[in-house]
Amino acid sequence: MKKQTSININFLPALVILLLLVVWQLVSSFQLVPSFLLPSPVSVVEAFVGDFSLLMSNAWVTLLEAFWGLLLGVCGGLLIAILMDLFNPLYKAVYPLLVISQTIPTVAIAPLLILWLGYGMLPKIVLVILTTFFPVAVEMLTGFRATDPDLIKLMQTMGASKWKLYYYVKFPNSLNHFFSSLKISVSYAIVSAVVSEWVGGFSGLGVYMTRVMKAYAYDKMFAVIFLISAISLVLIWLVSFIQRKVMPWEVTKK
Amino acid sequence: MALLQTQHITKNYDNREVLSDVNIHLNQGELVSILGISGIGKSTLFNIIAGLEAPEAGQVLLKDHEITNTTGHISYMLQKDLLLPYRTIMGNVILPALMQNIPKKEAETKAAPFFKIFGLENTENLYPQTLSGGMRQRAALLRTYMFSKEVSLLDEPFSALDEITKRQVHSWYLQLMQKIDLSTLLITHDVDEAILLSDRIYILSGTPASITQEITIDPNLKKQPDFELSTDFLVYKRKILNLL
C-alpha cells in the first residue's frame, strides 16, 4: 500500500511559493494593481501583526466551535457506522440518504440554523457536526466492511463475541480509514465554522472576515485567510502526528 | 478412543448434497491428511469441524464430547497467516486466550516458553510484517496451537510458501510434532506434501464427496533419509493419483 504524504512541504513547492510571493510583491510595488484591490504581502503581514490579539481572540472562538462540532461529529459518524455495519437493513435504508444529504450546500443550511438556533455558538457547532460526521461515517463503514471475512471466521472459531470482534479486529483494521477521514473532517470543521459565522454571530474569524470585508480592509482580509489556512494545515499535521503515534506498526512496514 | 471424530457428516448446499456420510478420526499424536481436488468440499468439512457451519446430519466429537456446531473448541489455520498487522507476534499468539477472557499477563506467561520451540525466539515484540513468510506461518501455527493444544486443523497452510521455504517448514513441522504432543488434521491438494507429512491419508472424492479410501503410510519408510526421492514414495504417489 502506498503511503500518502499529503502535506509534505519540501523544497520545490516552497520555492514556488517564494516565487509567487516575490511576483506578488513586485506587482504591488510597481502599482500594476491598485493596492486597495490587491494589498502587498508586506502590508498583509503588517495587518496580521497589527490585529494580532484581535485575530487570536476570534480564532479561539472559531477553534472552540470547530472542536466541539468535530468531536460530536466524529462520535456521531462512528456510531452511525457501527449501527449500519451491525444492521444491514439500516445500511440499505440510510446509506443512500446520507449520500444524498451531502449534496445540500453548507452555505444554504447555515442561515436556517441561525434562524432556528440563534446567533450564539450552537448553530455553528451544529453545522460543523453536519459536515464532519459524513466522512467519518462513510470511511469507517468502508473499513468495517473491508475486514477480511476469513479473519472474522478465524476469530469466530476462537469464540470471539461481537464486541470483541470490533475491539480486536474491526476497529484496528479501520484505523487507517479513520485517520484519513479525520484529516478531511478537520479542515471541513474550520471552514464550516467560518462559513457559519459569516451568516451571523458576535465573534469568530468569520465575523472578523465580514467586518474587514465591509470596511474594504483587504490587507486584513488576506491576513485572516492565511490564518485560517495555517490553522487547517496545523490541525491536519496534528492528525498525522497522532496517527503515527497510534499506529506504530505502520512505521515498521518494510 | 479417537481424539477427534466425525460421524456420518452430511452437508447440503441449495438442496444439493456436497458431503455424504463422512467418517474420519484422528488419534492422539497423529498427522492425518484429507486429500482431494479443489472444490470437493474439504473446506466445508473443516468449517463443520470448527463449528462454523452446521451439518445436515452427523456429529463432531472431541474426546467423545459432542461439539457439533459450536465454536471455541477447535481453531484452524489457513493458507493466509491472518496475523493481525497491528499486534506484535506475542499479541497475535495470545489472541485466542484473550477471546476466552484469560488475563493478558497469564496468557503471555503461558505462551512464552513456546516461542523457542516454534523457532520464534526474540520475535515477541516484533510486528508480523517484519518477519519472513516462513516465520509468519510458524507464528500462525503457534497461535493455532495455543488455542487448541489437542488438535490443529490446518487448511492448506503451506501452499502459499515458495518451494524451498515449504520444504524447510515441512521438516520443521515433523520435528515439532516429536517435540510437543501435537495432533494435526491437514487439508491439502499437494500429494507430495500429504505423503511426506502424514501417518494416514483420507481420499475425499465423488459427488457428493465422501471418504473413498484410507491410506496408511508405513512409519518405517517415512524415517528413511530421502524418503521423498525413493521408489516407495512414488508407489504411494501413483496409487493416490489413480484414486483422485
Coordinates of N, CA and C in Angstrom, one line a residue, chain B residues 86-219:
Chain B
Y86 N -1.4 -5.1 13.3 CA -1.3 -4.1 14.4 C -1.0 -4.7 15.7
R87 N -0.8 -6.0 15.8 CA -0.4 -6.6 17.0 C 0.9 -7.3 16.9
T88 N 1.7 -7.2 17.9 CA 3.0 -7.9 17.9 C 2.8 -9.4 17.8
I89 N 3.9 -10.1 17.6 CA 3.7 -11.6 17.5 C 3.1 -12.1 18.8
M90 N 3.6 -11.6 19.9 CA 3.1 -12.1 21.2 C 1.6 -11.7 21.2
G91 N 1.2 -10.5 20.8 CA -0.1 -10.1 20.8 C -1.0 -10.9 20.0
N92 N -0.5 -11.4 18.8 CA -1.2 -12.3 18.0 C -1.4 -13.7 18.6
V93 N -0.3 -14.2 19.2 CA -0.3 -15.6 19.7 C -1.3 -15.7 20.9
I94 N -1.4 -14.6 21.7 CA -2.3 -14.7 22.9 C -3.8 -14.4 22.5
L95 N -4.0 -14.1 21.3 CA -5.3 -13.7 20.9 C -6.4 -14.7 21.3
P96 N -6.2 -16.0 21.0 CA -7.2 -17.0 21.4 C -7.5 -16.9 22.8
A97 N -6.5 -16.7 23.7 CA -6.7 -16.7 25.1 C -7.5 -15.5 25.5
L98 N -7.2 -14.3 24.8 CA -8.0 -13.1 25.2 C -9.5 -13.3 24.8
M99 N -9.7 -14.1 23.7 CA -11.1 -14.3 23.3 C -11.8 -15.2 24.4
Q100 N -11.1 -16.0 25.1 CA -11.6 -16.8 26.2 C -11.6 -16.1 27.5
N101 N -11.4 -14.8 27.5 CA -11.3 -14.0 28.7 C -10.2 -14.3 29.7
I102 N -9.1 -14.9 29.2 CA -8.0 -15.2 30.1 C -7.2 -13.9 30.2
P103 N -6.8 -13.5 31.4 CA -6.0 -12.2 31.5 C -4.7 -12.2 30.6
K104 N -4.4 -11.0 30.2 CA -3.3 -10.9 29.2 C -2.0 -11.4 29.8
K105 N -1.7 -11.0 31.0 CA -0.4 -11.4 31.7 C -0.3 -13.0 31.7
E106 N -1.4 -13.6 32.2 CA -1.4 -15.0 32.3 C -1.2 -15.7 30.9
A107 N -1.9 -15.2 29.9 CA -1.7 -15.7 28.6 C -0.3 -15.6 28.1
E108 N 0.3 -14.4 28.4 CA 1.7 -14.2 27.9 C 2.7 -15.2 28.6
T109 N 2.5 -15.4 29.9 CA 3.3 -16.4 30.6 C 3.2 -17.8 30.0
K110 N 2.0 -18.1 29.7 CA 1.7 -19.5 29.1 C 2.4 -19.6 27.8
A111 N 2.3 -18.5 27.0 CA 2.8 -18.6 25.6 C 4.3 -18.5 25.5
A112 N 5.0 -17.8 26.4 CA 6.4 -17.5 26.3 C 7.3 -18.7 26.0
P113 N 7.2 -19.9 26.8 CA 8.1 -21.0 26.5 C 8.0 -21.6 25.1
F114 N 6.9 -21.4 24.4 CA 6.7 -22.0 23.1 C 7.4 -21.2 22.0
F115 N 7.8 -20.0 22.3 CA 8.4 -19.2 21.2 C 9.7 -19.9 20.8
K116 N 10.4 -20.5 21.7 CA 11.7 -21.2 21.4 C 11.4 -22.5 20.6
I117 N 10.4 -23.2 21.1 CA 10.0 -24.5 20.5 C 9.6 -24.2 19.0
F118 N 8.9 -23.2 18.8 CA 8.4 -22.9 17.4 C 9.4 -22.1 16.6
G119 N 10.6 -21.9 17.1 CA 11.7 -21.2 16.4 C 11.4 -19.7 16.2
L120 N 10.8 -19.1 17.2 CA 10.4 -17.7 17.1 C 11.0 -16.9 18.2
E121 N 12.2 -17.3 18.7 CA 12.8 -16.5 19.8 C 13.0 -15.1 19.3
N122 N 12.9 -14.2 20.3 CA 13.1 -12.8 20.1 C 12.2 -12.1 19.1
T123 N 11.1 -12.7 18.7 CA 10.2 -12.1 17.8 C 8.9 -11.6 18.6
E124 N 8.9 -11.8 19.9 CA 7.7 -11.5 20.7 C 7.2 -10.1 20.4
N125 N 8.1 -9.1 20.4 CA 7.7 -7.7 20.3 C 7.8 -7.1 18.9
L126 N 8.0 -8.0 17.9 CA 8.0 -7.5 16.5 C 6.6 -7.6 15.9
Y127 N 6.4 -6.7 14.9 CA 5.2 -6.8 14.2 C 5.3 -7.8 13.0
P128 N 4.2 -8.5 12.7 CA 4.3 -9.6 11.7 C 4.9 -9.2 10.4
Q129 N 4.7 -7.9 9.9 CA 5.2 -7.6 8.6 C 6.7 -7.5 8.5
T130 N 7.4 -7.6 9.7 CA 8.8 -7.5 9.6 C 9.4 -8.9 9.5
L131 N 8.6 -10.0 9.6 CA 9.0 -11.4 9.6 C 8.9 -11.9 8.1
S132 N 9.7 -13.0 7.9 CA 9.6 -13.7 6.6 C 8.4 -14.5 6.5
G133 N 8.0 -14.9 5.3 CA 6.8 -15.7 5.1 C 6.8 -17.0 6.0
G134 N 7.9 -17.7 6.0 CA 8.0 -18.9 6.8 C 7.8 -18.7 8.3
M135 N 8.4 -17.6 8.8 CA 8.3 -17.3 10.2 C 6.8 -16.9 10.5
R136 N 6.2 -16.1 9.6 CA 4.8 -15.7 9.9 C 3.9 -17.0 10.0
Q137 N 4.2 -17.9 9.1 CA 3.4 -19.1 9.1 C 3.6 -19.9 10.4
R138 N 4.8 -19.9 10.9 CA 5.1 -20.5 12.2 C 4.4 -19.8 13.3
A139 N 4.4 -18.5 13.3 CA 3.7 -17.7 14.3 C 2.2 -18.1 14.3
A140 N 1.7 -18.2 13.0 CA 0.2 -18.5 12.9 C 0.0 -19.9 13.5
L141 N 0.9 -20.8 13.2 CA 0.8 -22.2 13.8 C 0.8 -22.2 15.3
L142 N 1.7 -21.3 15.9 CA 1.8 -21.2 17.3 C 0.5 -20.7 17.9
R143 N -0.1 -19.7 17.2 CA -1.4 -19.2 17.6 C -2.5 -20.3 17.6
T144 N -2.5 -21.1 16.5 CA -3.4 -22.2 16.5 C -3.2 -23.2 17.6
Y145 N -1.9 -23.4 17.8 CA -1.6 -24.4 18.9 C -2.0 -23.9 20.2
M146 N -1.7 -22.6 20.5 CA -2.1 -22.0 21.8 C -3.6 -22.1 22.0
F147 N -4.3 -22.1 20.9 CA -5.8 -22.1 21.1 C -6.3 -23.5 21.5
S148 N -5.9 -24.5 20.6 CA -6.4 -25.9 21.0 C -5.2 -26.8 20.9
K149 N -4.6 -27.0 22.1 CA -3.4 -27.8 22.1 C -3.7 -29.2 21.7
E150 N -4.9 -29.7 21.8 CA -5.2 -31.1 21.4 C -5.1 -31.3 19.9
V151 N -5.8 -30.4 19.2 CA -6.0 -30.6 17.7 C -5.6 -29.4 17.0
S152 N -4.8 -29.5 15.9 CA -4.7 -28.4 15.0 C -5.3 -28.7 13.6
L153 N -6.2 -27.9 13.2 CA -6.8 -28.0 11.9 C -6.0 -27.1 10.9
L154 N -5.4 -27.7 9.9 CA -4.6 -26.8 9.0 C -5.2 -27.0 7.6
D155 N -5.6 -25.8 7.1 CA -6.2 -25.8 5.7 C -5.2 -25.3 4.7
E156 N -4.6 -26.2 4.0 CA -3.5 -25.8 3.1 C -2.6 -24.7 3.6
P157 N -2.0 -25.0 4.8 CA -1.2 -23.9 5.5 C 0.0 -23.5 4.8
F158 N 0.6 -24.5 4.0 CA 1.9 -24.2 3.4 C 1.9 -23.9 1.9
S159 N 0.7 -23.8 1.3 CA 0.6 -23.8 -0.1 C 1.0 -22.4 -0.7
A160 N 1.0 -21.4 0.2 CA 1.4 -20.0 -0.3 C 2.9 -19.8 -0.2
L161 N 3.6 -20.8 0.4 CA 5.1 -20.6 0.5 C 5.8 -21.1 -0.7
D162 N 7.0 -20.5 -1.0 CA 7.7 -21.0 -2.1 C 8.3 -22.4 -1.8
E163 N 8.7 -23.1 -2.9 CA 9.1 -24.5 -2.8 C 10.1 -24.7 -1.7
I164 N 11.1 -23.9 -1.6 CA 12.3 -24.1 -0.7 C 11.8 -23.9 0.7
T165 N 11.1 -22.8 0.9 CA 10.6 -22.5 2.3 C 9.7 -23.6 2.7
K166 N 8.8 -24.1 1.8 CA 7.9 -25.1 2.1 C 8.6 -26.4 2.6
R167 N 9.6 -26.8 1.9 CA 10.4 -27.9 2.4 C 11.0 -27.8 3.8
Q168 N 11.5 -26.6 4.0 CA 12.0 -26.3 5.3 C 10.9 -26.4 6.4
V169 N 9.8 -25.8 6.1 CA 8.7 -25.8 7.1 C 8.2 -27.2 7.3
H170 N 8.2 -28.0 6.2 CA 7.8 -29.4 6.3 C 8.6 -30.2 7.4
S171 N 9.9 -30.1 7.2 CA 10.8 -30.9 8.1 C 10.8 -30.3 9.5
W172 N 10.6 -29.0 9.5 CA 10.5 -28.3 10.8 C 9.2 -28.8 11.5
Y173 N 8.1 -29.0 10.8 CA 6.9 -29.4 11.4 C 7.0 -30.8 11.9
L174 N 7.6 -31.7 11.1 CA 7.8 -33.1 11.6 C 8.6 -33.1 12.9
Q175 N 9.6 -32.3 13.0 CA 10.4 -32.3 14.2 C 9.6 -31.8 15.4
L176 N 8.8 -30.7 15.1 CA 8.0 -30.1 16.1 C 7.0 -31.1 16.7
M177 N 6.4 -32.0 15.8 CA 5.5 -32.9 16.2 C 6.0 -33.9 17.2
Q178 N 7.4 -34.1 17.1 CA 8.0 -35.0 18.0 C 8.3 -34.4 19.4
K179 N 8.6 -33.1 19.3 CA 8.9 -32.3 20.5 C 7.7 -32.1 21.4
I180 N 6.6 -31.7 20.7 CA 5.3 -31.5 21.5 C 4.3 -32.5 21.0
D181 N 3.4 -32.9 21.9 CA 2.5 -33.9 21.5 C 1.4 -33.2 20.7
L182 N 1.6 -33.2 19.4 CA 0.7 -32.5 18.5 C -0.1 -33.4 17.7
S183 N -1.4 -33.2 17.5 CA -2.2 -34.0 16.6 C -2.8 -33.1 15.6
T184 N -2.6 -33.4 14.3 CA -2.9 -32.5 13.3 C -3.8 -33.1 12.2
L185 N -4.8 -32.3 11.8 CA -5.6 -32.7 10.7 C -5.3 -31.7 9.6
L186 N -4.9 -32.2 8.5 CA -4.3 -31.3 7.4 C -5.1 -31.5 6.2
I187 N -5.6 -30.3 5.6 CA -6.2 -30.4 4.3 C -5.1 -30.0 3.3
T188 N -5.1 -30.7 2.2 CA -4.1 -30.3 1.2 C -4.5 -30.9 -0.2
H189 N -4.0 -30.2 -1.2 CA -4.2 -30.8 -2.5 C -2.9 -31.2 -3.1
D190 N -1.9 -31.1 -2.3 CA -0.5 -31.4 -2.7 C -0.2 -32.8 -2.3
V191 N -0.1 -33.7 -3.3 CA 0.0 -35.2 -3.0 C 1.4 -35.4 -2.3
D192 N 2.4 -34.7 -2.7 CA 3.8 -34.9 -2.1 C 3.7 -34.6 -0.7
E193 N 3.1 -33.4 -0.4 CA 3.1 -32.9 1.0 C 2.3 -34.0 1.9
A194 N 1.2 -34.5 1.3 CA 0.4 -35.4 2.1 C 1.2 -36.7 2.5
I195 N 1.9 -37.2 1.5 CA 2.7 -38.4 1.7 C 3.8 -38.2 2.7
L196 N 4.5 -37.0 2.5 CA 5.7 -36.7 3.3 C 5.3 -36.5 4.8
L197 N 4.2 -35.9 5.0 CA 3.9 -35.5 6.4 C 3.0 -36.5 7.2
S198 N 2.1 -37.2 6.4 CA 1.0 -37.9 7.1 C 1.4 -39.2 7.7
D199 N 0.6 -39.6 8.7 CA 0.6 -41.0 9.1 C -0.5 -41.8 8.3
R200 N -1.6 -41.0 8.1 CA -2.7 -41.6 7.3 C -3.2 -40.6 6.4
I201 N -3.8 -41.0 5.3 CA -4.3 -40.1 4.3 C -5.7 -40.5 4.0
Y202 N -6.7 -39.6 4.1 CA -8.0 -39.9 3.6 C -8.2 -39.3 2.2
I203 N -8.8 -40.0 1.3 CA -9.1 -39.5 0.0 C -10.5 -39.1 -0.1
L204 N -10.8 -37.8 -0.3 CA -12.1 -37.3 -0.4 C -12.5 -37.1 -1.9
S205 N -13.5 -37.9 -2.4 CA -13.8 -37.7 -3.8 C -15.2 -38.1 -4.1
G206 N -15.7 -37.9 -5.3 CA -17.0 -38.2 -5.7 C -18.0 -37.1 -5.6
T207 N -19.2 -37.2 -6.2 CA -20.2 -36.2 -5.9 C -21.5 -36.9 -5.5
P208 N -22.0 -36.7 -4.3 CA -21.4 -35.9 -3.3 C -20.1 -36.5 -2.7
A209 N -19.3 -35.7 -2.1 CA -18.0 -36.2 -1.7 C -18.1 -37.1 -0.5
S210 N -17.3 -38.1 -0.5 CA -17.2 -39.0 0.7 C -15.8 -39.5 0.8
I211 N -15.5 -40.1 1.9 CA -14.1 -40.7 2.0 C -14.1 -42.0 1.2
T212 N -13.4 -42.0 0.1 CA -13.4 -43.2 -0.7 C -12.2 -44.2 -0.4
Q213 N -11.2 -43.7 0.3 CA -10.1 -44.5 0.6 C -9.3 -44.0 1.7
E214 N -8.7 -44.9 2.5 CA -7.8 -44.5 3.6 C -6.5 -45.2 3.4
I215 N -5.4 -44.4 3.3 CA -4.1 -45.0 3.1 C -3.2 -44.7 4.3
T216 N -2.6 -45.8 4.7 CA -1.6 -45.6 5.9 C -0.2 -45.6 5.3
I217 N 0.6 -44.6 5.7 CA 2.0 -44.5 5.3 C 2.8 -45.3 6.3
D218 N 3.6 -46.2 5.8 CA 4.4 -47.0 6.6 C 5.4 -46.1 7.4
P219 N 5.3 -46.1 8.7 CA 6.2 -45.2 9.5 C 7.7 -45.5 9.3

